[in-house]
Amino acid sequence: MSEFVRLDFLVREPGGTTRRLEGRAHIVTDAHGQALRMVGTAQDVSEAHRAARALQASEARFRSVVATAGEGIVLANLQGEIILWNPGAARIFGYDMTETLGRPLTMLMPDRFRPAHTRGITAAARQGPPTHRKPLELLNTGALGSLSEKANRMLEIAQSNTERLSRMVGDILDLQLLSQGRVAMDRAPCDVAEVVADAFQTVAPVAAQREVGVEAALALPADFSFSADADRLHQNLVTLLVNAIRYTPRGSRVVVSAKRARGELRLTVDDEGPGRPPTERELVFERFYQAAPPCERQAPGTGLAICRAIVQQHRGRIWVEDGPRGGAAFVVALPARA
């Protein structure tokens, strides 16, 4: 006779590392039920266990962001049933979450749009795993029939809002992790001139569209040595450049300067825009703060808040002051060594 059992083990190695093992075995017994032997296998499931916990934490963060977002967020499964409904959606549609979960998404649509939605869901289900589908783009292909000019415009707005919301959720999660110090900074010797050049290349399309020139004025000594997370420094610089480009008039310039001052690297991005009044200079680093309208229309975001969090993770400072050419100057000061 035999009996199947499942066993979980935590194994601590000499170096202090803990591994999780999952065992499956048969206990062989005699005619009197006495155990004779156990035969089975054990598998190291440490990585799978860690991945599951990370996924649970990520899902919890996502649900927290969705619950506190000001915009309406509605998710549906492949059967077209609503599986997530946040307070923003309740304000927009007037339904409480208990009235919508499990109900068809079509309850939110005018009757004339419901057949097209149903065909879209069916077609999307045939295209493969959910992470590789783009249902809104499916409508754009004409697979569900031609759309009127007004419907096309509504579709473009929907796509734009979806992409913006996706970026916003990503930024909020990024900011949350940075603010909690849960993002490791990969500090290594960093070539400031190279980071600036890469940032210029990244913002080139935005600068060309706005007809704004981007220039560098680097005044670092030959023996200057600096360590930082180059990718995060690049992210910071790109955010500050795009912000400056959007607030500066067409035909003007944005200048990035770098120098060593009091044991710090001072990176400054200044523009020829309207500048920032003293009352706004701290507020601009708050998430979703919208200052005076920029030259290019944009929604309030978290970019500058993420900049501040990255700088603080480097034990640095960031502030706004009057620029040398009448606009605003964003200054990043990071510890450096000669």
XYZ file of C-alpha atoms in Angstrom:
338
model
C 0.000 0.000 0.000
C 1.108 3.558 -0.548
C 0.002 7.062 0.389
C 0.767 10.270 -1.500
C 2.092 13.266 0.465
C 3.325 16.766 -0.351
C 6.082 18.375 1.699
C 7.483 21.936 1.774
C 11.010 22.584 3.058
C 12.981 25.709 3.895
C 16.705 24.978 3.570
C 19.252 27.403 5.011
C 22.655 27.167 3.334
C 25.981 27.861 5.121
C 26.155 31.365 3.642
C 22.756 32.263 5.096
C 20.797 31.936 1.831
C 17.379 30.323 2.211
C 15.932 28.078 -0.468
C 12.398 26.736 -0.707
C 11.915 23.117 -1.799
C 8.696 21.395 -2.730
C 8.592 17.623 -2.329
C 6.140 15.052 -3.641
C 6.387 11.480 -2.402
C 4.641 8.157 -1.834
C 4.804 6.516 1.585
C 4.853 2.767 1.147
C 3.256 0.858 4.039
C 2.899 -2.782 4.936
C -0.352 -4.696 5.438
C -0.645 -3.314 8.965
C -0.285 0.299 7.874
C 3.269 0.683 9.159
C 5.485 2.931 7.029
C 8.233 1.070 5.233
C 9.801 3.740 3.046
C 9.158 7.000 1.228
C 9.893 7.461 -2.463
C 9.619 10.797 -4.202
C 11.274 13.908 -5.608
C 12.086 17.431 -4.411
C 12.216 20.547 -6.555
C 13.756 23.960 -5.833
C 10.872 26.451 -6.153
C 12.652 29.459 -4.603
C 12.539 31.583 -7.761
C 8.920 30.723 -8.486
C 7.961 31.574 -4.905
C 9.775 34.924 -5.040
C 8.207 35.712 -8.416
C 4.734 34.938 -7.052
C 5.279 37.234 -4.069
C 6.613 40.004 -6.328
C 3.577 39.598 -8.573
C 1.236 39.849 -5.581
C 3.005 43.004 -4.394
C 2.867 44.501 -7.883
C -0.841 43.745 -8.175
C -1.466 45.327 -4.774
C 0.375 48.485 -5.853
C -1.547 48.580 -9.121
C -4.894 48.261 -7.357
C -3.879 51.014 -4.929
C -3.016 53.323 -7.827
C -6.244 52.501 -9.648
C -8.305 53.156 -6.522
C -6.774 56.603 -5.970
C -6.562 57.735 -9.610
C -8.662 60.763 -10.483
C -9.621 59.306 -13.853
C -12.163 56.579 -14.478
C -10.602 53.141 -14.984
C -12.648 50.139 -16.123
C -11.175 46.723 -16.972
C -13.005 43.863 -18.645
C -12.065 40.244 -19.353
C -12.198 38.431 -22.685
C -15.847 37.624 -22.087
C -16.564 41.351 -22.006
C -17.381 41.286 -18.262
C -16.297 44.133 -16.011
C -13.647 42.928 -13.557
C -12.367 46.240 -12.166
C -14.189 49.482 -11.430
C -12.562 52.409 -9.625
C -14.106 55.427 -7.837
C -13.302 57.632 -10.846
C -15.489 55.431 -13.050
C -18.251 55.608 -10.447
C -18.204 59.400 -10.649
C -18.291 59.362 -14.450
C -20.933 56.695 -15.054
C -22.967 56.965 -11.859
C -22.804 53.247 -11.027
C -21.424 51.824 -7.803
C -18.858 49.013 -8.041
C -21.375 46.475 -6.701
C -23.655 47.286 -9.641
C -21.006 46.704 -12.321
C -18.625 43.875 -11.393
C -19.443 40.815 -13.470
C -21.821 42.774 -15.680
C -21.209 43.163 -19.442
C -19.141 46.152 -20.490
C -21.822 46.950 -23.053
C -23.984 48.326 -20.238
C -21.903 51.490 -20.535
C -22.352 51.833 -24.316
C -25.080 53.248 -26.535
C -27.024 50.478 -28.262
C -25.598 51.290 -31.687
C -22.007 50.563 -30.551
C -22.702 47.221 -28.873
C -22.563 44.919 -31.939
C -19.197 46.371 -33.017
C -17.852 45.938 -29.490
C -18.944 42.300 -29.383
C -17.285 41.613 -32.754
C -14.137 43.336 -31.510
C -13.969 41.217 -28.362
C -14.433 38.043 -30.433
C -11.734 39.047 -32.905
C -9.334 40.062 -30.126
C -9.770 36.689 -28.399
C -8.564 34.950 -31.569
C -5.358 36.976 -31.796
C -3.398 35.364 -28.992
C -2.323 36.161 -25.432
C -3.803 39.335 -23.911
C -0.383 40.994 -23.529
C 0.025 40.965 -27.285
C -3.360 42.376 -28.278
C -4.307 45.963 -29.017
C -8.128 46.039 -29.268
C -8.310 49.774 -29.967
C -5.892 49.410 -32.851
C -8.041 46.579 -34.183
C -10.806 49.107 -34.737
C -8.384 51.333 -36.620
C -7.558 48.579 -39.109
C -11.125 48.584 -40.404
C -11.579 44.932 -39.519
C -14.891 45.796 -37.896
C -16.095 47.973 -40.742
C -15.580 51.578 -41.723
C -16.032 54.315 -39.120
C -17.374 57.798 -39.581
C -15.103 60.828 -39.254
C -16.546 61.540 -35.801
C -16.063 57.938 -34.699
C -12.463 57.985 -35.959
C -11.811 61.122 -33.962
C -13.326 59.524 -30.850
C -11.125 56.469 -31.426
C -8.005 58.642 -31.677
C -8.908 60.351 -28.406
C -9.533 56.979 -26.752
C -6.153 55.661 -27.912
C -4.367 58.790 -26.750
C -6.067 58.689 -23.347
C -5.309 54.975 -22.962
C -1.628 55.498 -23.716
C -1.462 58.501 -21.392
C -3.182 56.575 -18.604
C -0.800 53.669 -19.075
C 2.179 56.018 -18.805
C 0.631 57.695 -15.770
C 0.132 54.394 -13.938
C 3.714 53.418 -14.733
C 5.017 56.765 -13.515
C 3.002 56.569 -10.288
C 4.353 53.102 -9.525
C 7.880 54.278 -10.375
C 7.504 57.314 -8.124
C 6.091 55.223 -5.283
C 9.025 52.799 -5.385
C 11.570 55.620 -5.651
C 10.018 57.542 -2.770
C 10.191 54.438 -0.581
C 13.840 53.871 -1.500
C 12.978 50.527 -3.071
C 14.737 51.215 -6.395
C 18.461 50.492 -6.251
C 20.666 53.140 -7.846
C 23.340 51.450 -9.966
C 26.142 53.899 -9.187
C 29.236 53.653 -11.372
C 31.794 56.037 -12.932
C 29.748 58.271 -15.199
C 30.746 60.391 -18.223
C 28.617 63.522 -17.874
C 29.274 64.677 -21.440
C 28.100 61.309 -22.773
C 24.906 61.415 -20.689
C 24.162 64.937 -21.971
C 24.767 63.871 -25.590
C 22.445 60.872 -25.213
C 19.743 63.099 -23.667
C 20.030 65.543 -26.587
C 19.507 62.681 -29.018
C 16.422 61.523 -27.100
C 14.727 64.949 -27.091
C 15.727 65.863 -30.661
C 12.263 65.079 -32.165
C 10.466 67.206 -29.529
C 12.936 70.072 -30.003
C 12.564 69.936 -33.796
C 8.782 69.935 -33.580
C 8.856 72.965 -31.293
C 11.664 74.622 -33.345
C 13.741 75.015 -30.194
C 17.521 74.799 -30.170
C 19.256 72.652 -27.520
C 22.853 73.508 -26.573
C 25.455 72.345 -24.051
C 27.899 74.440 -22.029
C 30.023 71.977 -20.054
C 32.810 73.421 -17.916
C 34.186 70.417 -16.066
C 37.911 70.010 -15.333
C 39.846 67.223 -17.012
C 40.349 65.398 -13.697
C 36.664 65.481 -12.807
C 35.394 62.131 -11.513
C 31.735 61.400 -10.899
C 29.702 58.319 -9.979
C 25.960 57.953 -10.495
C 23.290 55.768 -12.035
C 23.781 56.891 -15.637
C 20.370 55.638 -16.787
C 18.550 57.533 -14.032
C 20.646 60.651 -14.655
C 19.713 60.414 -18.339
C 16.036 60.048 -17.356
C 16.286 63.156 -15.202
C 17.962 65.220 -17.875
C 15.443 64.183 -20.543
C 12.529 65.153 -18.277
C 14.050 68.570 -17.527
C 14.852 69.184 -21.211
C 11.362 68.258 -22.422
C 9.857 70.441 -19.714
C 12.050 73.380 -20.749
C 11.313 72.874 -24.458
C 7.574 72.942 -23.820
C 7.775 76.152 -21.814
C 10.084 78.084 -24.127
C 8.910 80.007 -27.238
C 9.548 78.760 -30.755
C 12.882 79.825 -32.174
C 14.541 80.161 -28.749
C 17.165 78.033 -26.981
C 17.429 75.617 -24.075
C 20.913 75.325 -22.581
C 22.377 72.562 -20.415
C 25.391 73.621 -18.382
C 27.598 71.577 -16.046
C 30.266 72.636 -13.571
C 31.894 71.544 -10.343
C 30.981 73.641 -7.308
C 31.674 72.947 -3.616
C 32.285 69.272 -4.113
C 29.139 68.835 -6.212
C 28.264 68.374 -9.839
C 25.902 71.185 -10.802
C 23.731 70.420 -13.834
C 21.500 73.295 -14.947
C 18.793 73.339 -17.616
C 17.630 76.856 -18.426
C 15.185 78.204 -20.994
C 13.854 81.470 -22.394
C 10.280 80.950 -21.250
C 8.180 82.916 -18.753
C 10.121 81.647 -15.725
C 8.692 80.374 -12.451
C 7.459 82.708 -9.698
C 8.881 82.027 -6.208
C 5.508 80.722 -4.981
C 5.643 77.869 -7.533
C 9.240 76.792 -7.178
C 8.603 74.062 -4.632
C 5.159 73.099 -5.899
C 6.419 72.120 -9.360
C 8.017 69.010 -7.847
C 4.710 67.771 -6.433
C 2.974 65.011 -8.373
C 0.291 66.208 -10.828
C 0.981 69.889 -10.137
C 0.193 72.035 -13.197
C 1.836 75.456 -13.321
C 0.992 78.233 -15.772
C 0.061 76.774 -19.179
C 3.144 75.788 -21.206
C 3.659 76.742 -24.840
C 2.650 73.198 -25.787
C -0.542 71.831 -24.265
C 0.027 68.977 -21.854
C -1.633 67.382 -18.855
C -0.110 67.587 -15.380
C 2.104 64.640 -14.617
C 4.705 63.164 -12.282
C 7.892 63.798 -14.266
C 9.391 66.468 -12.007
C 8.340 64.541 -8.885
C 10.251 61.526 -10.229
C 13.226 63.808 -10.939
C 13.282 64.918 -7.316
C 12.999 61.327 -6.048
C 15.935 60.210 -8.233
C 18.059 63.154 -7.073
C 17.266 62.397 -3.440
C 18.232 58.749 -3.949
C 21.639 60.102 -5.064
C 21.767 62.230 -1.876
C 21.504 65.339 -3.995
C 19.300 68.430 -4.318
C 17.130 69.949 -7.038
C 15.605 73.412 -7.185
C 14.363 76.146 -9.513
C 15.802 79.646 -9.806
C 15.806 82.563 -12.233
C 17.597 81.651 -15.443
C 20.387 83.761 -16.940
C 18.284 84.490 -20.043
C 15.045 85.443 -18.336
C 13.411 82.044 -18.095
C 13.553 79.293 -15.466
C 16.659 77.368 -14.505
C 16.338 73.868 -12.986
C 19.472 73.010 -11.026
C 20.523 69.506 -10.005
C 23.361 69.250 -7.459
C 24.861 65.799 -6.898
C 27.808 64.789 -4.698
C 31.007 64.465 -6.736
C 34.660 63.822 -6.060
C 37.761 65.160 -7.791
